[in-house]
Short mmCIF file of C-alpha atoms in Angstrom, two decimals:
data_model
loop_
_atom_site.label_atom_id
_atom_site.label_comp_id
_atom_site.label_asym_id
_atom_site.label_seq_id
_atom_site.Cartn_x
_atom_site.Cartn_y
_atom_site.Cartn_z
CA MET A 1 40.76 -12.46 -7.41
CA GLY A 2 43.12 -11.12 -5.01
CA GLU A 3 42.97 -7.49 -3.28
CA HIS A 4 45.56 -6.61 -5.32
CA ASP A 5 44.22 -7.20 -8.53
CA GLU A 6 40.56 -5.48 -7.49
CA SER A 7 42.45 -2.56 -6.72
CA GLU A 8 44.59 -1.97 -9.52
CA ILE A 9 41.07 -2.36 -11.11
CA ILE A 10 39.14 -0.08 -9.49
CA GLU A 11 41.83 2.58 -9.53
CA HIS A 12 42.26 2.59 -13.80
CA HIS A 13 38.53 2.99 -13.46
CA ASP A 14 38.11 6.48 -10.91
CA ASP A 15 41.08 7.09 -14.06
CA GLU A 16 39.07 6.70 -16.70
CA GLU A 17 36.12 8.42 -14.87
CA MET A 18 38.76 11.37 -14.11
CA GLU A 19 39.54 11.73 -17.67
CA LYS A 20 35.91 11.76 -19.00
CA ARG A 21 35.28 14.36 -16.52
CA ASN A 22 37.93 16.54 -17.31
CA ARG A 23 37.07 16.50 -21.00
CA PHE A 24 33.06 17.07 -19.89
CA ARG A 25 34.26 20.15 -18.16
CA LYS A 26 36.46 21.31 -20.97
CA ASP A 27 33.60 20.94 -23.65
CA SER A 28 31.26 22.21 -21.19
CA ASN A 29 33.43 25.95 -20.38
CA SER A 30 33.81 25.99 -24.45
CA LEU A 31 29.79 25.88 -24.68
CA LEU A 32 29.30 27.99 -21.74
CA GLU A 33 31.68 30.27 -23.53
CA SER A 34 29.63 30.17 -26.71
CA LEU A 35 26.42 31.05 -24.90
CA THR A 36 25.00 34.76 -24.83
CA PRO A 37 24.42 36.44 -21.20
CA SER A 38 20.77 35.60 -20.83
CA GLU A 39 21.78 32.37 -21.62
CA ARG A 40 24.56 32.33 -19.07
CA ASP A 41 22.16 33.63 -16.36
CA GLY A 42 19.68 31.17 -17.20
CA GLN A 43 22.16 28.34 -16.86
CA ARG A 44 23.54 29.52 -13.39
CA SER A 45 19.89 29.42 -12.52
CA THR A 46 19.97 25.82 -12.76
CA GLN A 47 20.02 22.62 -10.39
CA PRO A 48 20.65 19.22 -11.00
CA SER A 49 17.55 16.76 -11.09
CA HIS A 50 18.40 14.21 -8.29
CA ARG A 51 15.77 15.46 -5.62
CA LEU A 52 12.91 16.13 -8.28
CA LEU A 53 13.38 12.89 -9.68
CA ALA A 54 13.57 11.25 -6.28
CA TYR A 55 9.99 13.34 -5.39
CA SER A 56 8.66 11.14 -8.65
CA ASP A 57 9.90 8.12 -8.30
CA ALA A 58 8.70 8.00 -4.91
CA LEU A 59 4.63 9.44 -5.87
CA ILE A 60 4.91 7.23 -8.70
CA SER A 61 5.13 3.97 -6.86
CA ILE A 62 2.97 5.04 -3.85
CA ILE A 63 0.06 5.68 -6.91
CA ALA A 64 1.47 2.16 -8.30
CA THR A 65 1.07 -0.03 -4.94
CA VAL A 66 -1.72 1.46 -3.03
CA MET A 67 -4.19 -0.01 -5.88
CA ILE A 68 -3.90 -3.33 -4.02
CA LEU A 69 -5.62 -1.56 -0.91
CA PRO A 70 -9.37 -2.32 -2.81
CA VAL A 71 -8.32 -6.13 -2.96
CA ALA A 72 -6.66 -6.56 -0.48
CA HIS A 73 -9.53 -5.55 1.61
CA THR A 74 -12.08 -7.30 0.49
CA LYS A 75 -13.85 -9.57 3.05
CA PHE A 76 -14.87 -12.81 2.01
CA GLN A 77 -17.82 -15.11 3.88
CA ASN A 78 -16.66 -18.48 5.38
CA THR A 79 -19.66 -20.07 3.85
CA GLU A 80 -18.18 -18.84 0.62
CA GLU A 81 -16.21 -20.70 -1.95
CA LEU A 82 -13.09 -18.81 -2.09
CA LYS A 83 -12.32 -20.02 -5.96
CA ASP A 84 -15.73 -18.71 -6.66
CA SER A 85 -15.02 -14.80 -5.34
CA ILE A 86 -11.33 -15.17 -6.80
CA GLN A 87 -13.00 -15.89 -10.16
CA LEU A 88 -15.29 -12.55 -9.21
CA LEU A 89 -11.80 -10.92 -8.37
CA LEU A 90 -9.82 -11.96 -11.13
CA THR A 91 -12.78 -9.87 -13.69
CA THR A 92 -13.02 -7.17 -11.59
CA LYS A 93 -10.27 -5.83 -8.63
CA ILE A 94 -7.62 -7.93 -9.63
CA ALA A 95 -7.33 -6.74 -13.63
CA VAL A 96 -7.67 -3.02 -12.47
CA TYR A 97 -4.78 -3.52 -9.91
CA LEU A 98 -2.61 -5.33 -12.71
CA MET A 99 -3.85 -2.67 -15.58
CA THR A 100 -2.73 0.73 -13.44
CA PHE A 101 0.48 -1.00 -12.36
CA LEU A 102 1.68 -1.09 -15.68
CA ILE A 103 -0.26 1.40 -16.69
CA VAL A 104 1.18 3.84 -14.18
CA THR A 105 4.75 2.25 -14.93
CA VAL A 106 4.70 2.44 -18.36
CA ALA A 107 4.64 6.38 -17.58
CA TRP A 108 7.15 6.12 -14.98
CA ALA A 109 9.25 4.61 -17.93
CA ALA A 110 8.74 7.36 -20.16
CA HIS A 111 9.64 9.70 -17.29
CA ILE A 112 13.04 7.89 -16.93
CA ARG A 113 13.82 8.10 -20.61
CA LEU A 114 12.91 12.03 -20.59
CA PHE A 115 15.16 12.99 -17.55
CA GLN A 116 18.02 11.33 -18.82
CA VAL A 117 17.87 13.35 -21.99
CA ILE A 118 17.58 16.28 -19.48
CA GLU A 119 19.72 15.94 -16.71
CA ARG A 120 19.63 19.52 -14.81
CA ILE A 121 16.53 21.73 -14.45
CA ASP A 122 14.96 25.10 -13.67
CA ASP A 123 12.05 26.73 -12.18
CA THR A 124 10.07 26.35 -15.49
CA LEU A 125 10.97 22.35 -15.80
CA ALA A 126 10.06 21.87 -12.09
CA LEU A 127 6.75 22.98 -12.81
CA LEU A 128 6.25 20.95 -15.89
CA ASN A 129 7.02 18.23 -13.68
CA LEU A 130 4.55 18.49 -10.84
CA ALA A 131 1.73 18.85 -13.66
CA CYS A 132 3.18 15.62 -15.31
CA MET A 133 3.30 13.98 -11.59
CA MET A 134 -0.66 15.52 -10.67
CA LEU A 135 -2.22 13.65 -13.97
CA ILE A 136 0.21 10.87 -13.55
CA THR A 137 -1.30 10.21 -10.19
CA PHE A 138 -4.83 10.58 -11.26
CA LEU A 139 -4.60 7.82 -14.15
CA PRO A 140 -5.46 4.84 -11.58
CA TYR A 141 -9.05 6.64 -10.93
CA THR A 142 -9.13 7.37 -14.70
CA PHE A 143 -8.65 3.04 -15.16
CA SER A 144 -10.67 2.07 -12.33
CA LEU A 145 -13.58 4.00 -13.78
CA MET A 146 -12.79 1.78 -17.15
CA ALA A 147 -13.00 -0.83 -15.23
CA THR A 148 -16.01 -0.49 -13.37
CA PHE A 149 -18.40 0.82 -15.94
CA PRO A 150 -17.24 -0.77 -18.95
CA ASN A 151 -19.67 0.24 -21.43
CA ASN A 152 -19.72 3.68 -20.69
CA VAL A 153 -17.08 5.70 -22.73
CA LEU A 154 -16.73 8.65 -19.49
CA GLY A 155 -13.93 6.36 -18.16
CA ILE A 156 -12.28 5.98 -21.51
CA VAL A 157 -12.68 9.88 -22.54
CA PHE A 158 -11.15 10.36 -19.00
CA PHE A 159 -8.44 8.44 -19.22
CA CYS A 160 -7.51 9.74 -22.68
CA ALA A 161 -7.20 13.47 -21.96
CA CYS A 162 -5.24 12.58 -19.18
CA VAL A 163 -2.56 10.42 -21.64
CA ILE A 164 -2.81 13.56 -24.20
CA VAL A 165 -1.95 16.05 -21.49
CA ILE A 166 0.87 14.30 -20.16
CA GLY A 167 2.31 13.55 -23.85
CA LEU A 168 1.52 16.94 -24.32
CA ILE A 169 3.34 18.47 -21.13
CA GLN A 170 6.65 16.22 -21.72
CA ALA A 171 6.44 17.59 -25.65
CA VAL A 172 7.00 21.04 -23.87
CA ILE A 173 9.49 20.00 -21.64
CA VAL A 174 11.45 18.85 -24.53
CA ILE A 175 11.25 21.72 -26.62
CA TYR A 176 12.01 23.49 -23.69
CA GLY A 177 15.40 21.43 -22.75
CA PHE A 178 16.40 21.53 -26.14
CA SER A 179 16.17 25.43 -26.90
CA ARG A 180 18.64 25.56 -23.63
CA PRO A 181 20.94 22.61 -24.21
CA PHE A 182 22.97 23.38 -20.92
CA LEU A 183 19.99 21.79 -19.61
CA LEU A 184 20.70 18.52 -21.87
CA ASN A 185 22.97 15.09 -20.94
CA GLU A 186 26.74 15.23 -22.17
CA HIS A 187 25.51 13.10 -25.08
CA ILE A 188 23.45 14.89 -26.90
CA GLN A 189 24.99 18.44 -25.28
CA MET A 190 27.77 18.30 -28.05
CA SER A 191 26.45 16.30 -30.57
CA GLU A 192 26.25 17.86 -33.82
CA ASN A 193 22.74 16.01 -35.09
CA ARG A 194 20.99 17.95 -31.78
CA ALA A 195 18.07 18.61 -34.20
CA TYR A 196 17.36 15.36 -35.35
CA TYR A 197 17.50 13.90 -31.32
CA ARG A 198 14.71 16.72 -30.87
CA ARG A 199 12.66 15.93 -33.97
CA HIS A 200 13.16 12.00 -33.43
CA ILE A 201 11.95 12.46 -29.27
CA LEU A 202 9.26 14.54 -29.74
CA GLU A 203 8.01 11.99 -32.67
CA ILE A 204 7.61 9.00 -29.91
CA ILE A 205 6.40 10.96 -27.66
CA THR A 206 3.44 12.25 -30.13
CA LYS A 207 2.54 9.05 -30.87
CA VAL A 208 0.77 8.35 -27.50
CA PRO A 209 -1.65 10.91 -27.34
CA LEU A 210 -2.13 10.67 -30.90
CA MET A 211 -3.31 7.25 -30.49
CA CYS A 212 -5.27 8.18 -27.67
CA PHE A 213 -6.88 10.64 -29.63
CA PHE A 214 -7.86 8.31 -31.62
CA ALA A 215 -8.92 5.97 -29.06
CA SER A 216 -11.41 8.60 -27.70
CA ILE A 217 -12.78 9.02 -30.85
CA PHE A 218 -14.07 5.88 -31.36
CA SER A 219 -15.46 5.25 -27.78
CA PHE A 220 -18.72 6.93 -29.04
CA ILE A 221 -18.39 4.40 -31.92
CA PHE A 222 -17.07 1.46 -31.54
CA PHE A 223 -15.45 1.48 -27.99
CA GLN A 224 -14.57 -1.88 -28.19
CA LEU A 225 -11.60 -0.68 -30.98
CA SER A 226 -10.82 1.97 -27.70
CA TYR A 227 -9.68 -0.41 -25.49
CA VAL A 228 -7.60 -2.39 -28.30
CA LEU A 229 -6.09 1.30 -28.83
CA LEU A 230 -5.39 1.72 -25.48
CA ALA A 231 -3.60 -1.65 -25.12
CA ILE A 232 -1.48 -1.14 -28.21
CA VAL A 233 -0.07 2.29 -26.10
CA ILE A 234 0.74 0.05 -23.48
CA PHE A 235 2.57 -2.66 -25.36
CA MET A 236 3.70 -0.04 -28.17
CA PRO A 237 7.64 0.12 -27.53
CA TYR A 238 7.65 -4.20 -27.95
CA ILE A 239 5.38 -3.69 -30.76
CA SER A 240 7.72 -0.96 -31.99
CA GLN A 241 10.61 -3.06 -31.38
CA CYS A 242 8.78 -6.93 -32.73
CA LEU A 243 7.98 -4.76 -36.14
CA LYS A 244 11.67 -3.36 -36.40
CA TRP A 245 12.57 -6.77 -36.51
CA ILE A 246 10.49 -8.16 -38.98
CA ARG A 247 11.41 -5.17 -41.39
CA ASN A 248 15.35 -5.52 -40.67
CA LYS A 249 14.33 -9.41 -41.98
CA ALA A 250 12.24 -9.18 -44.43
CA ILE A 251 14.91 -6.52 -46.02
CA GLY A 252 17.81 -8.86 -45.26
CA GLY A 253 19.71 -6.47 -42.73
CA PRO A 254 19.89 -3.79 -39.99
CA SER A 255 18.40 -0.54 -40.92
CA ASP A 256 20.21 2.39 -38.83
CA ASP A 257 18.52 5.53 -39.94
CA THR A 258 20.03 7.52 -36.87
CA PRO A 259 23.55 10.30 -37.62
CA ASP A 260 24.98 8.62 -34.87
CA ALA A 261 24.87 6.31 -32.27
CA MET A 262 21.38 6.79 -31.01
CA LEU A 263 21.11 5.82 -26.54
CA PHE A 264 17.78 6.84 -26.19
CA TYR A 265 14.20 6.25 -27.52
CA THR A 266 15.28 3.29 -29.69
CA TYR A 267 12.57 0.43 -28.37
CA HIS A 268 15.43 -1.49 -28.12
CA PRO A 269 15.59 -4.28 -25.34
CA ASN A 270 19.34 -3.02 -24.34
CA GLU A 271 18.66 0.59 -23.98
CA PRO A 272 19.66 1.71 -21.06
CA LEU A 273 17.36 3.13 -17.51
CA SER A 274 18.74 4.51 -15.06
CA LYS A 275 20.04 1.89 -12.80
CA GLU A 276 19.52 4.89 -9.79
CA ARG A 277 15.95 5.52 -10.55
CA VAL A 278 14.81 1.74 -11.37
CA GLU A 279 16.27 1.04 -7.39
CA ALA A 280 14.70 4.02 -5.94
CA PHE A 281 11.23 2.96 -7.69
CA SER A 282 11.74 -0.41 -6.35
CA ASP A 283 12.61 0.36 -2.42
CA GLY A 284 9.61 2.66 -3.01
CA VAL A 285 7.11 -0.16 -3.71
CA TYR A 286 9.19 -2.78 -0.99
CA ALA A 287 8.59 0.00 1.62
CA ILE A 288 5.12 0.40 1.36
CA VAL A 289 4.09 -2.88 0.70
CA ALA A 290 5.55 -3.31 4.18
CA THR A 291 3.89 -0.38 5.45
CA LEU A 292 0.45 -1.77 4.44
CA LEU A 293 0.92 -5.20 5.98
CA ILE A 294 1.22 -3.18 9.69
CA LEU A 295 -1.75 -0.86 9.09
CA ASP A 296 -3.88 -4.14 8.71
CA ILE A 297 -2.45 -4.55 11.83
CA CYS A 298 -3.47 -1.91 13.41
CA GLU A 299 -7.03 -1.92 12.09
CA ASP A 300 -8.11 -4.42 12.23
CA ASN A 301 -6.24 -6.61 15.65
CA VAL A 302 -6.93 -3.51 18.27
CA PRO A 303 -9.86 -4.74 20.54
CA ASP A 304 -12.67 -2.64 21.52
CA PRO A 305 -12.28 -1.45 25.22
CA SER A 306 -15.50 -2.39 26.04
CA LEU A 307 -15.08 -5.96 24.16
CA VAL A 308 -11.96 -6.25 26.31
CA GLN A 309 -13.80 -5.83 29.56
CA LYS A 310 -16.67 -7.66 28.78
CA GLU A 311 -15.93 -10.65 27.05
CA PHE A 312 -12.30 -10.69 28.71
CA GLY A 313 -12.68 -9.77 32.42
CA GLY A 314 -10.40 -6.61 31.05
CA SER A 315 -7.46 -8.45 30.59
CA LEU A 316 -5.85 -6.84 27.39
CA PHE A 317 -3.47 -10.18 27.34
CA ALA A 318 -6.26 -13.02 26.76
CA ALA A 319 -8.21 -10.43 23.84
CA LEU A 320 -4.66 -10.08 22.03
CA GLN A 321 -4.36 -14.02 22.54
CA GLU A 322 -7.19 -14.40 19.92
CA TYR A 323 -5.32 -12.65 17.26
CA GLY A 324 -2.11 -15.14 17.53
CA HIS A 325 -2.49 -16.44 14.26
CA GLU A 326 -2.76 -13.47 12.81
CA TYR A 327 0.43 -11.79 14.33
CA LEU A 328 2.34 -15.05 12.93
CA ALA A 329 1.07 -14.34 9.50
CA TYR A 330 2.06 -10.53 10.17
CA PHE A 331 5.93 -11.20 10.54
CA GLY A 332 5.77 -14.61 8.31
CA SER A 333 4.88 -12.05 5.82
CA PHE A 334 6.96 -9.44 6.26
CA ALA A 335 9.81 -11.50 6.35
CA THR A 336 9.03 -12.71 3.01
CA VAL A 337 8.79 -9.36 1.98
CA GLY A 338 11.82 -7.92 3.59
CA LEU A 339 14.10 -11.18 1.78
CA LEU A 340 12.79 -10.47 -0.99
CA TRP A 341 13.95 -6.46 -1.00
CA PHE A 342 17.34 -8.46 0.48
CA VAL A 343 17.66 -10.69 -3.14
CA HIS A 344 16.69 -7.30 -5.05
CA HIS A 345 19.49 -5.76 -3.28
CA SER A 346 22.12 -7.74 -3.72
CA LEU A 347 21.35 -8.17 -7.44
CA PHE A 348 21.26 -4.76 -8.33
CA LEU A 349 24.74 -5.10 -6.50
CA HIS A 350 26.60 -6.50 -9.05
CA VAL A 351 24.51 -5.03 -12.37
CA THR A 352 26.26 -1.46 -13.79
CA ARG A 353 23.90 -0.90 -16.29
CA ALA A 354 19.95 -1.59 -15.91
CA THR A 355 18.25 -2.47 -19.38
CA ARG A 356 14.90 -1.78 -20.85
CA LEU A 357 14.15 -5.10 -20.76
CA MET A 358 15.29 -5.94 -17.18
CA GLY A 359 13.01 -3.05 -16.32
CA LEU A 360 10.26 -4.92 -17.91
CA PHE A 361 11.32 -8.32 -15.79
CA ASN A 362 11.75 -6.22 -12.55
CA THR A 363 8.02 -4.04 -13.01
CA PHE A 364 6.31 -7.63 -13.30
CA SER A 365 8.49 -8.89 -10.33
CA LEU A 366 7.02 -5.39 -8.34
CA ALA A 367 3.65 -6.15 -9.05
CA PHE A 368 3.83 -9.39 -7.29
CA ILE A 369 5.20 -7.88 -4.57
CA GLY A 370 2.31 -5.33 -4.51
CA GLY A 371 0.10 -8.71 -4.43
CA LEU A 372 1.38 -9.52 -1.02
CA PRO A 373 -0.77 -7.29 0.99
CA LEU A 374 -3.52 -9.54 -0.71
CA ALA A 375 -1.89 -12.55 0.67
CA TYR A 376 -1.44 -11.63 3.92
CA GLN A 377 -4.81 -10.89 4.04
CA LEU A 378 -5.95 -14.35 2.81
CA THR A 379 -3.99 -16.61 4.98
CA HIS A 380 -5.45 -15.94 8.13
CA GLU A 381 -9.17 -15.06 6.71
CA PHE A 382 -10.55 -18.38 6.67
CA PRO A 383 -11.17 -20.72 9.86
CA SER A 384 -8.00 -23.04 10.23
CA GLY A 385 -8.80 -26.29 8.38
CA SER A 386 -11.10 -25.56 5.78
CA ARG A 387 -10.68 -25.52 2.21
CA ASN A 388 -10.57 -21.68 1.69
CA GLU A 389 -7.37 -21.54 4.05
CA LEU A 390 -5.53 -24.04 1.72
CA GLU A 391 -6.97 -22.25 -1.34
CA ALA A 392 -5.85 -18.83 0.31
CA ILE A 393 -2.05 -20.33 1.25
CA GLN A 394 -1.90 -22.01 -2.27
CA ILE A 395 -2.67 -18.20 -3.90
CA SER A 396 0.30 -16.76 -1.48
CA CYS A 397 2.29 -19.78 -2.96
CA VAL A 398 1.77 -18.42 -6.21
CA ILE A 399 2.43 -14.73 -5.51
CA ILE A 400 5.57 -15.38 -3.80
CA PHE A 401 6.71 -17.72 -6.38
CA PHE A 402 6.27 -15.12 -9.63
CA ALA A 403 7.85 -12.92 -7.56
CA GLY A 404 10.81 -14.41 -7.13
CA LEU A 405 10.44 -16.08 -10.51
CA PHE A 406 10.85 -12.82 -12.04
CA GLN A 407 13.50 -11.42 -10.89
CA LEU A 408 15.78 -14.79 -11.64
CA ALA A 409 14.60 -13.77 -14.90
CA LEU A 410 16.09 -10.37 -14.84
CA TRP A 411 19.34 -11.72 -13.92
CA VAL A 412 18.99 -14.28 -17.14
CA THR A 413 18.57 -11.06 -18.80
CA ALA A 414 21.75 -9.63 -17.76
CA LEU A 415 23.54 -12.44 -17.95
CA PHE A 416 23.38 -12.13 -21.84
CA SER A 417 25.12 -9.48 -21.85
CA GLU A 418 27.09 -9.41 -18.80
CA HIS A 419 30.26 -7.75 -20.05
CA GLU A 420 28.09 -4.47 -20.15
CA THR A 421 25.27 -5.46 -17.65
CA LEU A 422 27.31 -7.18 -14.38
CA HIS A 423 30.72 -6.77 -12.62
CA PRO A 424 32.97 -8.80 -13.92
CA TYR A 425 33.24 -11.40 -11.05
CA VAL A 426 29.72 -12.10 -11.24
CA HIS A 427 30.04 -12.84 -14.66
CA TYR A 428 28.82 -16.11 -15.76
CA GLY A 429 31.40 -19.17 -14.57
CA GLY A 430 33.04 -16.64 -11.76
CA ARG A 431 33.02 -17.08 -8.03
CA GLU A 432 29.88 -14.86 -7.31
CA HIS A 433 28.29 -16.30 -9.63
CA ALA A 434 26.89 -20.03 -7.98
CA PHE A 435 25.79 -17.88 -4.85
CA MET A 436 24.03 -15.08 -6.42
CA PHE A 437 21.81 -18.09 -8.79
CA ALA A 438 21.55 -19.90 -5.54
CA LYS A 439 20.03 -16.75 -3.58
CA LEU A 440 17.57 -16.01 -6.59
CA SER A 441 16.74 -18.87 -7.29
CA LEU A 442 15.91 -20.18 -3.03
CA TYR A 443 11.94 -18.52 -3.14
CA PRO A 444 10.62 -19.58 -6.22
CA CYS A 445 12.18 -23.29 -5.38
CA VAL A 446 10.43 -23.06 -1.76
CA ALA A 447 7.28 -21.44 -2.87
CA LEU A 448 6.80 -24.51 -5.74
CA GLY A 449 7.68 -26.91 -2.98
CA THR A 450 5.28 -25.44 -0.35
CA PHE A 451 2.07 -25.92 -3.03
CA PHE A 452 3.01 -29.07 -3.91
CA PHE A 453 3.25 -29.91 0.08
CA THR A 454 0.09 -28.51 0.39
CA CYS A 455 -1.45 -30.24 -2.03
CA ILE A 456 -0.34 -33.82 -1.07
CA LEU A 457 -0.83 -32.86 2.59
CA SER A 458 -3.44 -30.27 2.79
CA ARG A 459 -4.76 -30.90 6.69
CA PHE A 460 -1.45 -28.99 7.68
CA SER A 461 -1.05 -26.55 4.61
CA ALA A 462 -1.28 -23.90 7.31
CA PRO A 463 1.69 -25.01 9.26
CA ILE A 464 4.14 -26.25 5.78
CA PHE A 465 3.42 -22.70 5.28
CA HIS A 466 4.49 -20.79 7.94
CA LEU A 467 7.40 -23.15 8.68
CA MET A 468 7.96 -22.35 4.83
CA GLN A 469 8.45 -18.37 6.00
CA ILE A 470 10.18 -19.15 9.11
CA ALA A 471 13.27 -21.33 7.74
CA VAL A 472 13.79 -19.24 4.59
CA PRO A 473 15.90 -16.75 6.77
CA PHE A 474 17.64 -19.19 7.82
CA ALA A 475 18.47 -20.45 4.90
CA PHE A 476 19.52 -17.08 3.62
CA LEU A 477 22.38 -17.04 6.34
CA LEU A 478 23.21 -21.04 5.57
CA LEU A 479 23.28 -20.11 1.72
CA ARG A 480 26.96 -19.14 1.18
CA LEU A 481 27.96 -22.44 3.23
CA LEU A 482 26.03 -24.73 1.59
CA VAL A 483 27.03 -23.26 -2.16
CA ARG A 484 30.43 -23.98 -1.20
CA VAL A 485 29.96 -27.17 0.29
CA THR A 486 27.64 -28.28 -3.23
CA LEU A 487 30.34 -27.29 -5.72
CA ALA A 488 33.21 -28.50 -3.89
CA VAL A 489 30.48 -32.30 -3.80
CA LEU A 490 30.00 -31.66 -7.27
CA ARG A 491 34.00 -30.77 -8.27
CA TRP A 492 35.10 -34.22 -5.80
CA LEU A 493 32.17 -36.46 -7.89
CA PHE A 494 32.33 -35.23 -12.04
CA CYS A 495 35.33 -33.34 -12.39
CA PRO A 496 38.00 -33.61 -9.34
CA ALA A 497 41.33 -33.06 -11.81
CA ARG A 498 39.80 -29.19 -12.77
CA PRO A 499 41.39 -26.83 -11.13
CA ASP A 500 38.44 -24.07 -9.08
CA ILE A 501 36.82 -21.89 -11.04
CA GLY A 502 36.29 -20.23 -7.31
CA ASN A 503 39.93 -19.15 -7.54
CA THR A 504 40.22 -18.21 -11.27
CA PRO A 505 41.06 -14.07 -11.79
CA VAL A 506 38.97 -11.84 -13.27
CA GLU A 507 41.96 -11.33 -16.28
CA GLU A 508 41.44 -14.96 -17.04
CA GLY A 509 37.86 -14.57 -17.27
CA ASP A 510 37.62 -13.19 -20.48
CA SER A 511 38.73 -15.60 -22.04
CA ARG A 512 35.40 -17.77 -20.33
CA LEU A 513 32.79 -17.74 -23.23
CA PRO A 514 30.08 -15.23 -22.67
CA PHE A 515 26.52 -16.73 -20.97
CA ASN A 516 24.63 -16.12 -24.18
CA ASP A 517 27.43 -17.81 -26.22
CA ILE A 518 26.81 -20.76 -24.04
CA VAL A 519 22.81 -20.86 -24.35
CA THR A 520 23.17 -20.15 -28.00
#
């Protein structure tokens, strides 16, 4: 695609955006004329919700990520078998971290959907949102109580009470927003079915508090059933969508009971999520994980002055040499976090619209990203060449593998609806598609290869792992050249007479089969 074609596409896109803005401005002016004087004064006191949403995303990303600290700061004895300790961790701290991360991100996703309906705020909505954030940030503590005292109903009651109050606050926000239509998004604001949207959204929001209410009651009767109900609450969107799909198949066709196209609160995998908020939340997780790494260095690797004077004759340089392998583990771990963020950043540069299913895979990837401080802690915790060091390095490889694998799954999900979710130049068969695929595949392949090499050459597990961490940044620098050379060799070997796909213009790209048609 030439520069002239790109400029025409951009200009055409700008014209469409300008036309939409003008049309929305006319509709808004007509709506403003229909308002009462008090409603007009209320509209003038509103402001965009960008800063409130940025604050909420930062708060939720912090509270979701810092739950890895109790896991990462677990101390191991050198004489203790790591696999036994890991089994204990998996049943307590790691399970608490993963479930807490999932619960908090479910609350964050609900917050996204709510403020995709309400696009402007006033002082009342800002205060209601603060109350909601206070309770969301309290959820990890309640879940920690549930995990530490699984047979005590108090943790379940606290958790259910928080979720019930959060749901009630969100219901009040919906009622308040629909009572002032100028706070709503353009689609609902101009719709004739606003009452239906209000009722539908309230029904969805109140389902979760209602189930938590029953869970709190059953906790006094049969508390095992309470945990089942709470699990249903967490996975309710996906259970609801599966039941709807089964119902539609049993009836023989889709049943759409909405008066017009419902864009939000549909539980459909392609339901849109705010791309900007997904990016902001992800950036917050990556930044916090990188910060946690240096906090460990500052806490554990500053020698005591009396020890420096007694054992090293006052030489600080000689004392710091004792921490050499820990510095190496820090720089390698930071490079891993930074490059995984770089891949995530590159991916979302090509994404035009995020969906619910893409957000789910992004959540899973971020959950493993949050486990990287644990990987850093384990890689320098044990003596060199020990069995525990080998198992710690293999655990780190598994964490990195799944963090990269779910990024790749996010990309594949976007390809299934590429015309709605991706820019044209990264569609299947486009010139940038192969490069993006190679960039996303690099960390899963390298982590998997490192895992198997450490199994074969267990004596050299630490050098192999650190070599991987050092080599991957250089691989990213040379990746575009390697992809071009590989594609050229493949074309020369298998299809020498085939025209260069990389130079196919975007207009011809529409004639190519979409990725989902090729798979099916």
